[in-house]
């Protein structure tokens, strides 16, 4: 007897972010192909990818421009090591990212967690090269998420991901999150941001001498449950980092590439970070690639005759030409039209369709920023997220709430009919789960 793909996957594959035993009762979704906002299972049933396959997809699955670029790149150069070698895709991508951000010297890896590791290592090594080896601690925000390798976990404040590995993880400082939902009664988001910045200031006043960097997710802490904060927090933390000689790392892995309404989220605060981490949308959801961009001051601290003062970090696939080419093709799609303006229209349309959700009697808070929507649901059901996920699948939707927070992060190409499908299905699934 031949086993189903689902059964073979349960036996052969260890799925991420999953308790494998749950798949005894919750079947995996066997995806055969994808096009635009739609995933198709092996029976041909379609599901709207309402979370852009964990926030990586920007312009829909199978975008013809990215596909053509990848095929062309396959014909010329799939991979070459980047130590001692170079190639056009990595040079052009680095030039473009520098032109877009004002930061440069792109250092590459393959995933977001590695970008976090690189930024932290570079920051501490910068201070060491400047004669301050004691500046080697980091500050993260409460409920922050920066990836799950051991170094990245040290600045990730999500107990479920971290607790089991406590002894393996270095302790970093955690300062209050400017999450607007946590503001005291009658306190505005901007005043809450100022209040949290004062807590950061109090920490830095005492600990700046041993602190290398503060790492933040600009505007939205996505893994915290789409926690949105006022840009004032970024302005104030930039000023504090300057005053106390501490680097500011902007982890734009989730929010970069237009998700919050500007190409990069930190731009809404008109600040320049010392480091920017990018991944997820960088290749439009096609290839694993991440990068860390830094200031000239950082780069210059490593530029020396002595090898040991260099940044000797590497990964085998650093700067992979296929991935860089997919990223270039993604940036070319941004050049084809004003996507921020188009997304404003798309978002207004979907927001209007989401009105019944936003005003639902069991929805406590709804929020929208760029191409991101979130709804906190009043429920005590500890299984809400997994039950909602299953209910949404029945309505042809791939959604995965974070705790009690239902959220949408659809590809930017979602059209009117698909928006209606998303809003209707999400509401129906909510009523079923709460019934
Ligand atoms: C997803 C994410 C990461 C980690 O990226 P991976 O590619 O999953 O390792 C880091 N920071 C933020 C803000 C993220 O959303």
PDB file of N, CA, C and O in Angstrom, residues 29 31 37-41 45-53 350 354 357 375 385-401 406-411 414 417-432:
ATOM      1  N   UNK A  29      -0.810  20.235   5.507  1.00  0.00           N
ATOM      2  CA  UNK A  29      -1.402  20.645   4.231  1.00  0.00           C
ATOM      3  C   UNK A  29      -0.439  20.236   3.109  1.00  0.00           C
ATOM      4  O   UNK A  29       0.666  20.775   3.029  1.00  0.00           O
ATOM      5  N   UNK A  31       0.934  20.681  -0.176  1.00  0.00           N
ATOM      6  CA  UNK A  31       0.860  21.702  -1.225  1.00  0.00           C
ATOM      7  C   UNK A  31       1.536  21.183  -2.495  1.00  0.00           C
ATOM      8  O   UNK A  31       2.701  20.782  -2.463  1.00  0.00           O
ATOM      9  N   UNK A  37      -1.739  34.558  -5.168  1.00  0.00           N
ATOM     10  CA  UNK A  37      -2.013  34.457  -3.719  1.00  0.00           C
ATOM     11  C   UNK A  37      -2.486  33.064  -3.329  1.00  0.00           C
ATOM     12  O   UNK A  37      -2.785  32.818  -2.160  1.00  0.00           O
ATOM     13  N   UNK A  38      -2.553  32.143  -4.282  1.00  0.00           N
ATOM     14  CA  UNK A  38      -3.169  30.840  -4.027  1.00  0.00           C
ATOM     15  C   UNK A  38      -2.183  29.689  -3.919  1.00  0.00           C
ATOM     16  O   UNK A  38      -1.251  29.589  -4.704  1.00  0.00           O
ATOM     17  N   UNK A  39      -2.453  28.830  -2.928  1.00  0.00           N
ATOM     18  CA  UNK A  39      -1.756  27.547  -2.812  1.00  0.00           C
ATOM     19  C   UNK A  39      -2.754  26.478  -3.236  1.00  0.00           C
ATOM     20  O   UNK A  39      -3.940  26.577  -2.918  1.00  0.00           O
ATOM     21  N   UNK A  40      -2.295  25.440  -3.924  1.00  0.00           N
ATOM     22  CA  UNK A  40      -3.173  24.345  -4.358  1.00  0.00           C
ATOM     23  C   UNK A  40      -2.691  23.062  -3.718  1.00  0.00           C
ATOM     24  O   UNK A  40      -1.509  22.726  -3.811  1.00  0.00           O
ATOM     25  N   UNK A  41      -3.621  22.334  -3.066  1.00  0.00           N
ATOM     26  CA  UNK A  41      -3.195  21.082  -2.444  1.00  0.00           C
ATOM     27  C   UNK A  41      -3.206  19.953  -3.466  1.00  0.00           C
ATOM     28  O   UNK A  41      -3.564  20.152  -4.639  1.00  0.00           O
ATOM     29  N   UNK A  45      -7.594  21.516  -4.360  1.00  0.00           N
ATOM     30  CA  UNK A  45      -8.301  22.557  -3.601  1.00  0.00           C
ATOM     31  C   UNK A  45      -7.372  23.749  -3.370  1.00  0.00           C
ATOM     32  O   UNK A  45      -6.181  23.571  -3.129  1.00  0.00           O
ATOM     33  N   UNK A  46      -7.940  24.976  -3.438  1.00  0.00           N
ATOM     34  CA  UNK A  46      -7.080  26.140  -3.287  1.00  0.00           C
ATOM     35  C   UNK A  46      -7.254  26.825  -1.930  1.00  0.00           C
ATOM     36  O   UNK A  46      -8.323  26.792  -1.325  1.00  0.00           O
ATOM     37  N   UNK A  47      -6.174  27.449  -1.481  1.00  0.00           N
ATOM     38  CA  UNK A  47      -6.117  28.151  -0.195  1.00  0.00           C
ATOM     39  C   UNK A  47      -5.434  29.496  -0.424  1.00  0.00           C
ATOM     40  O   UNK A  47      -4.350  29.547  -1.020  1.00  0.00           O
ATOM     41  N   UNK A  48      -6.058  30.551   0.078  1.00  0.00           N
ATOM     42  CA  UNK A  48      -5.415  31.860  -0.038  1.00  0.00           C
ATOM     43  C   UNK A  48      -4.284  31.946   0.996  1.00  0.00           C
ATOM     44  O   UNK A  48      -4.494  31.660   2.176  1.00  0.00           O
ATOM     45  N   UNK A  49      -3.099  32.317   0.548  1.00  0.00           N
ATOM     46  CA  UNK A  49      -1.940  32.403   1.435  1.00  0.00           C
ATOM     47  C   UNK A  49      -2.001  33.728   2.200  1.00  0.00           C
ATOM     48  O   UNK A  49      -1.347  34.706   1.842  1.00  0.00           O
ATOM     49  N   UNK A  50      -2.806  33.736   3.275  1.00  0.00           N
ATOM     50  CA  UNK A  50      -3.087  34.983   3.996  1.00  0.00           C
ATOM     51  C   UNK A  50      -1.941  35.510   4.839  1.00  0.00           C
ATOM     52  O   UNK A  50      -2.014  36.617   5.375  1.00  0.00           O
ATOM     53  N   UNK A  51      -0.862  34.717   4.974  1.00  0.00           N
ATOM     54  CA  UNK A  51       0.289  35.175   5.769  1.00  0.00           C
ATOM     55  C   UNK A  51       1.576  35.101   4.936  1.00  0.00           C
ATOM     56  O   UNK A  51       2.685  35.072   5.471  1.00  0.00           O
ATOM     57  N   UNK A  52       1.379  35.130   3.593  1.00  0.00           N
ATOM     58  CA  UNK A  52       2.530  35.174   2.677  1.00  0.00           C
ATOM     59  C   UNK A  52       3.592  34.143   3.032  1.00  0.00           C
ATOM     60  O   UNK A  52       4.795  34.426   2.994  1.00  0.00           O
ATOM     61  N   UNK A  53       3.102  32.910   3.368  1.00  0.00           N
ATOM     62  CA  UNK A  53       4.032  31.831   3.716  1.00  0.00           C
ATOM     63  C   UNK A  53       5.086  32.294   4.716  1.00  0.00           C
ATOM     64  O   UNK A  53       6.291  32.269   4.439  1.00  0.00           O
ATOM     65  N   UNK A 350      -9.198  46.180   1.459  1.00  0.00           N
ATOM     66  CA  UNK A 350      -9.297  45.040   2.377  1.00  0.00           C
ATOM     67  C   UNK A 350      -9.775  45.498   3.762  1.00  0.00           C
ATOM     68  O   UNK A 350     -10.573  44.807   4.406  1.00  0.00           O
ATOM     69  N   UNK A 354     -12.900  44.160   5.947  1.00  0.00           N
ATOM     70  CA  UNK A 354     -12.650  43.579   7.275  1.00  0.00           C
ATOM     71  C   UNK A 354     -13.464  44.256   8.360  1.00  0.00           C
ATOM     72  O   UNK A 354     -13.324  43.896   9.543  1.00  0.00           O
ATOM     73  N   UNK A 357     -15.113  42.111  10.915  1.00  0.00           N
ATOM     74  CA  UNK A 357     -14.162  41.483  11.838  1.00  0.00           C
ATOM     75  C   UNK A 357     -13.726  42.491  12.900  1.00  0.00           C
ATOM     76  O   UNK A 357     -13.717  42.195  14.089  1.00  0.00           O
ATOM     77  N   UNK A 375      -6.090  41.401  14.712  1.00  0.00           N
ATOM     78  CA  UNK A 375      -7.305  41.441  15.512  1.00  0.00           C
ATOM     79  C   UNK A 375      -7.073  40.585  16.753  1.00  0.00           C
ATOM     80  O   UNK A 375      -6.794  39.394  16.633  1.00  0.00           O
ATOM     81  N   UNK A 385      -5.477  29.257  18.562  1.00  0.00           N
ATOM     82  CA  UNK A 385      -4.680  29.417  17.339  1.00  0.00           C
ATOM     83  C   UNK A 385      -4.768  28.173  16.448  1.00  0.00           C
ATOM     84  O   UNK A 385      -4.997  28.288  15.237  1.00  0.00           O
ATOM     85  N   UNK A 386      -4.611  26.993  17.044  1.00  0.00           N
ATOM     86  CA  UNK A 386      -4.620  25.794  16.196  1.00  0.00           C
ATOM     87  C   UNK A 386      -6.035  25.477  15.712  1.00  0.00           C
ATOM     88  O   UNK A 386      -6.225  25.034  14.573  1.00  0.00           O
ATOM     89  N   UNK A 387      -7.047  25.740  16.550  1.00  0.00           N
ATOM     90  CA  UNK A 387      -8.421  25.498  16.099  1.00  0.00           C
ATOM     91  C   UNK A 387      -8.798  26.476  14.986  1.00  0.00           C
ATOM     92  O   UNK A 387      -9.448  26.105  14.008  1.00  0.00           O
ATOM     93  N   UNK A 388      -8.331  27.726  15.121  1.00  0.00           N
ATOM     94  CA  UNK A 388      -8.637  28.704  14.079  1.00  0.00           C
ATOM     95  C   UNK A 388      -7.947  28.328  12.765  1.00  0.00           C
ATOM     96  O   UNK A 388      -8.536  28.388  11.682  1.00  0.00           O
ATOM     97  N   UNK A 389      -6.704  27.919  12.878  1.00  0.00           N
ATOM     98  CA  UNK A 389      -5.931  27.496  11.702  1.00  0.00           C
ATOM     99  C   UNK A 389      -6.691  26.405  10.934  1.00  0.00           C
ATOM    100  O   UNK A 389      -6.849  26.477   9.708  1.00  0.00           O
ATOM    101  N   UNK A 390      -7.200  25.423  11.677  1.00  0.00           N
ATOM    102  CA  UNK A 390      -7.928  24.315  11.042  1.00  0.00           C
ATOM    103  C   UNK A 390      -9.241  24.807  10.425  1.00  0.00           C
ATOM    104  O   UNK A 390      -9.584  24.439   9.297  1.00  0.00           O
ATOM    105  N   UNK A 391      -9.954  25.682  11.148  1.00  0.00           N
ATOM    106  CA  UNK A 391     -11.225  26.197  10.624  1.00  0.00           C
ATOM    107  C   UNK A 391     -10.984  27.017   9.359  1.00  0.00           C
ATOM    108  O   UNK A 391     -11.748  26.936   8.383  1.00  0.00           O
ATOM    109  N   UNK A 392      -9.913  27.808   9.370  1.00  0.00           N
ATOM    110  CA  UNK A 392      -9.612  28.655   8.205  1.00  0.00           C
ATOM    111  C   UNK A 392      -9.311  27.792   6.978  1.00  0.00           C
ATOM    112  O   UNK A 392      -9.729  28.117   5.859  1.00  0.00           O
ATOM    113  N   UNK A 393      -8.609  26.676   7.183  1.00  0.00           N
ATOM    114  CA  UNK A 393      -8.300  25.790   6.053  1.00  0.00           C
ATOM    115  C   UNK A 393      -9.589  25.320   5.380  1.00  0.00           C
ATOM    116  O   UNK A 393      -9.671  25.244   4.151  1.00  0.00           O
ATOM    117  N   UNK A 394     -10.623  25.033   6.193  1.00  0.00           N
ATOM    118  CA  UNK A 394     -11.900  24.613   5.618  1.00  0.00           C
ATOM    119  C   UNK A 394     -12.495  25.691   4.733  1.00  0.00           C
ATOM    120  O   UNK A 394     -13.246  25.402   3.806  1.00  0.00           O
ATOM    121  N   UNK A 395     -12.162  26.952   5.034  1.00  0.00           N
ATOM    122  CA  UNK A 395     -12.663  28.059   4.223  1.00  0.00           C
ATOM    123  C   UNK A 395     -11.671  28.478   3.143  1.00  0.00           C
ATOM    124  O   UNK A 395     -11.780  29.570   2.582  1.00  0.00           O
ATOM    125  N   UNK A 396     -10.684  27.616   2.872  1.00  0.00           N
ATOM    126  CA  UNK A 396      -9.735  27.927   1.805  1.00  0.00           C
ATOM    127  C   UNK A 396      -8.798  29.065   2.153  1.00  0.00           C
ATOM    128  O   UNK A 396      -8.469  29.905   1.311  1.00  0.00           O
ATOM    129  N   UNK A 397      -8.337  29.077   3.415  1.00  0.00           N
ATOM    130  CA  UNK A 397      -7.426  30.136   3.860  1.00  0.00           C
ATOM    131  C   UNK A 397      -6.273  29.535   4.647  1.00  0.00           C
ATOM    132  O   UNK A 397      -6.505  28.722   5.546  1.00  0.00           O
ATOM    133  N   UNK A 398      -5.052  29.945   4.344  1.00  0.00           N
ATOM    134  CA  UNK A 398      -3.926  29.592   5.198  1.00  0.00           C
ATOM    135  C   UNK A 398      -3.679  30.766   6.145  1.00  0.00           C
ATOM    136  O   UNK A 398      -3.210  31.827   5.729  1.00  0.00           O
ATOM    137  N   UNK A 399      -4.055  30.564   7.412  1.00  0.00           N
ATOM    138  CA  UNK A 399      -3.851  31.589   8.453  1.00  0.00           C
ATOM    139  C   UNK A 399      -3.347  30.872   9.691  1.00  0.00           C
ATOM    140  O   UNK A 399      -3.699  29.717   9.927  1.00  0.00           O
ATOM    141  N   UNK A 400      -2.532  31.531  10.466  1.00  0.00           N
ATOM    142  CA  UNK A 400      -1.941  30.909  11.656  1.00  0.00           C
ATOM    143  C   UNK A 400      -1.853  31.948  12.751  1.00  0.00           C
ATOM    144  O   UNK A 400      -0.843  32.640  12.879  1.00  0.00           O
ATOM    145  N   UNK A 401      -2.934  32.113  13.540  1.00  0.00           N
ATOM    146  CA  UNK A 401      -2.898  33.142  14.591  1.00  0.00           C
ATOM    147  C   UNK A 401      -1.710  32.949  15.532  1.00  0.00           C
ATOM    148  O   UNK A 401      -1.208  31.834  15.693  1.00  0.00           O
ATOM    149  N   UNK A 406      -5.337  37.117  15.635  1.00  0.00           N
ATOM    150  CA  UNK A 406      -5.551  36.719  14.248  1.00  0.00           C
ATOM    151  C   UNK A 406      -4.959  37.832  13.385  1.00  0.00           C
ATOM    152  O   UNK A 406      -5.190  39.008  13.661  1.00  0.00           O
ATOM    153  N   UNK A 407      -4.169  37.468  12.401  1.00  0.00           N
ATOM    154  CA  UNK A 407      -3.592  38.533  11.569  1.00  0.00           C
ATOM    155  C   UNK A 407      -3.525  38.103  10.112  1.00  0.00           C
ATOM    156  O   UNK A 407      -3.527  36.910   9.791  1.00  0.00           O
ATOM    157  N   UNK A 408      -3.489  39.119   9.244  1.00  0.00           N
ATOM    158  CA  UNK A 408      -3.329  38.903   7.799  1.00  0.00           C
ATOM    159  C   UNK A 408      -2.063  39.625   7.360  1.00  0.00           C
ATOM    160  O   UNK A 408      -1.831  40.769   7.747  1.00  0.00           O
ATOM    161  N   UNK A 409      -1.300  38.956   6.527  1.00  0.00           N
ATOM    162  CA  UNK A 409      -0.134  39.581   5.910  1.00  0.00           C
ATOM    163  C   UNK A 409      -0.073  39.070   4.471  1.00  0.00           C
ATOM    164  O   UNK A 409       0.811  38.318   4.105  1.00  0.00           O
ATOM    165  N   UNK A 410      -1.062  39.430   3.655  1.00  0.00           N
ATOM    166  CA  UNK A 410      -1.174  38.813   2.328  1.00  0.00           C
ATOM    167  C   UNK A 410      -0.137  39.354   1.335  1.00  0.00           C
ATOM    168  O   UNK A 410       0.408  40.440   1.548  1.00  0.00           O
ATOM    169  N   UNK A 411       0.112  38.613   0.268  1.00  0.00           N
ATOM    170  CA  UNK A 411       0.942  39.160  -0.809  1.00  0.00           C
ATOM    171  C   UNK A 411       0.309  40.450  -1.345  1.00  0.00           C
ATOM    172  O   UNK A 411      -0.907  40.612  -1.310  1.00  0.00           O
ATOM    173  N   UNK A 414      -2.890  40.875  -3.860  1.00  0.00           N
ATOM    174  CA  UNK A 414      -4.244  40.401  -3.537  1.00  0.00           C
ATOM    175  C   UNK A 414      -5.274  41.326  -4.199  1.00  0.00           C
ATOM    176  O   UNK A 414      -5.232  42.544  -4.020  1.00  0.00           O
ATOM    177  N   UNK A 417     -11.457  40.235  -5.490  1.00  0.00           N
ATOM    178  CA  UNK A 417     -12.152  38.970  -5.232  1.00  0.00           C
ATOM    179  C   UNK A 417     -11.444  38.184  -4.128  1.00  0.00           C
ATOM    180  O   UNK A 417     -12.077  37.614  -3.236  1.00  0.00           O
ATOM    181  N   UNK A 418     -10.121  38.169  -4.176  1.00  0.00           N
ATOM    182  CA  UNK A 418      -9.363  37.436  -3.156  1.00  0.00           C
ATOM    183  C   UNK A 418      -9.498  38.122  -1.790  1.00  0.00           C
ATOM    184  O   UNK A 418      -9.545  37.456  -0.749  1.00  0.00           O
ATOM    185  N   UNK A 419      -9.566  39.456  -1.790  1.00  0.00           N
ATOM    186  CA  UNK A 419      -9.751  40.190  -0.526  1.00  0.00           C
ATOM    187  C   UNK A 419     -11.085  39.813   0.106  1.00  0.00           C
ATOM    188  O   UNK A 419     -11.182  39.619   1.325  1.00  0.00           O
ATOM    189  N   UNK A 420     -12.109  39.724  -0.736  1.00  0.00           N
ATOM    190  CA  UNK A 420     -13.436  39.339  -0.255  1.00  0.00           C
ATOM    191  C   UNK A 420     -13.394  37.918   0.324  1.00  0.00           C
ATOM    192  O   UNK A 420     -13.944  37.642   1.383  1.00  0.00           O
ATOM    193  N   UNK A 421     -12.709  37.033  -0.394  1.00  0.00           N
ATOM    194  CA  UNK A 421     -12.552  35.633   0.042  1.00  0.00           C
ATOM    195  C   UNK A 421     -11.895  35.576   1.425  1.00  0.00           C
ATOM    196  O   UNK A 421     -12.322  34.841   2.317  1.00  0.00           O
ATOM    197  N   UNK A 422     -10.844  36.387   1.579  1.00  0.00           N
ATOM    198  CA  UNK A 422     -10.104  36.420   2.847  1.00  0.00           C
ATOM    199  C   UNK A 422     -10.996  36.950   3.976  1.00  0.00           C
ATOM    200  O   UNK A 422     -11.105  36.328   5.048  1.00  0.00           O
ATOM    201  N   UNK A 423     -11.652  38.077   3.737  1.00  0.00           N
ATOM    202  CA  UNK A 423     -12.466  38.695   4.794  1.00  0.00           C
ATOM    203  C   UNK A 423     -13.646  37.797   5.164  1.00  0.00           C
ATOM    204  O   UNK A 423     -13.941  37.594   6.353  1.00  0.00           O
ATOM    205  N   UNK A 424     -14.323  37.247   4.162  1.00  0.00           N
ATOM    206  CA  UNK A 424     -15.489  36.393   4.427  1.00  0.00           C
ATOM    207  C   UNK A 424     -15.082  35.110   5.151  1.00  0.00           C
ATOM    208  O   UNK A 424     -15.702  34.719   6.141  1.00  0.00           O
ATOM    209  N   UNK A 425     -14.040  34.458   4.653  1.00  0.00           N
ATOM    210  CA  UNK A 425     -13.601  33.185   5.237  1.00  0.00           C
ATOM    211  C   UNK A 425     -13.093  33.371   6.657  1.00  0.00           C
ATOM    212  O   UNK A 425     -13.359  32.557   7.547  1.00  0.00           O
ATOM    213  N   UNK A 426     -12.364  34.461   6.868  1.00  0.00           N
ATOM    214  CA  UNK A 426     -11.794  34.706   8.200  1.00  0.00           C
ATOM    215  C   UNK A 426     -12.900  34.946   9.226  1.00  0.00           C
ATOM    216  O   UNK A 426     -12.819  34.477  10.367  1.00  0.00           O
ATOM    217  N   UNK A 427     -13.933  35.670   8.812  1.00  0.00           N
ATOM    218  CA  UNK A 427     -15.058  35.934   9.716  1.00  0.00           C
ATOM    219  C   UNK A 427     -15.831  34.649  10.008  1.00  0.00           C
ATOM    220  O   UNK A 427     -16.159  34.357  11.163  1.00  0.00           O
ATOM    221  N   UNK A 428     -16.099  33.870   8.957  1.00  0.00           N
ATOM    222  CA  UNK A 428     -16.837  32.615   9.143  1.00  0.00           C
ATOM    223  C   UNK A 428     -16.056  31.675  10.068  1.00  0.00           C
ATOM    224  O   UNK A 428     -16.629  31.054  10.974  1.00  0.00           O
ATOM    225  N   UNK A 429     -14.740  31.589   9.858  1.00  0.00           N
ATOM    226  CA  UNK A 429     -13.918  30.714  10.703  1.00  0.00           C
ATOM    227  C   UNK A 429     -13.944  31.197  12.152  1.00  0.00           C
ATOM    228  O   UNK A 429     -14.008  30.393  13.085  1.00  0.00           O
ATOM    229  N   UNK A 430     -13.925  32.515  12.347  1.00  0.00           N
ATOM    230  CA  UNK A 430     -13.945  33.052  13.710  1.00  0.00           C
ATOM    231  C   UNK A 430     -15.254  32.676  14.405  1.00  0.00           C
ATOM    232  O   UNK A 430     -15.246  32.204  15.551  1.00  0.00           O
ATOM    233  N   UNK A 431     -16.360  32.845  13.704  1.00  0.00           N
ATOM    234  CA  UNK A 431     -17.649  32.515  14.318  1.00  0.00           C
ATOM    235  C   UNK A 431     -17.747  31.031  14.640  1.00  0.00           C
ATOM    236  O   UNK A 431     -18.273  30.654  15.680  1.00  0.00           O
ATOM    237  N   UNK A 432     -17.164  30.196  13.769  1.00  0.00           N
ATOM    238  CA  UNK A 432     -17.199  28.751  14.034  1.00  0.00           C
ATOM    239  C   UNK A 432     -16.372  28.398  15.276  1.00  0.00           C
ATOM    240  O   UNK A 432     -16.799  27.599  16.116  1.00  0.00           O
TER     241      UNK A 432
END
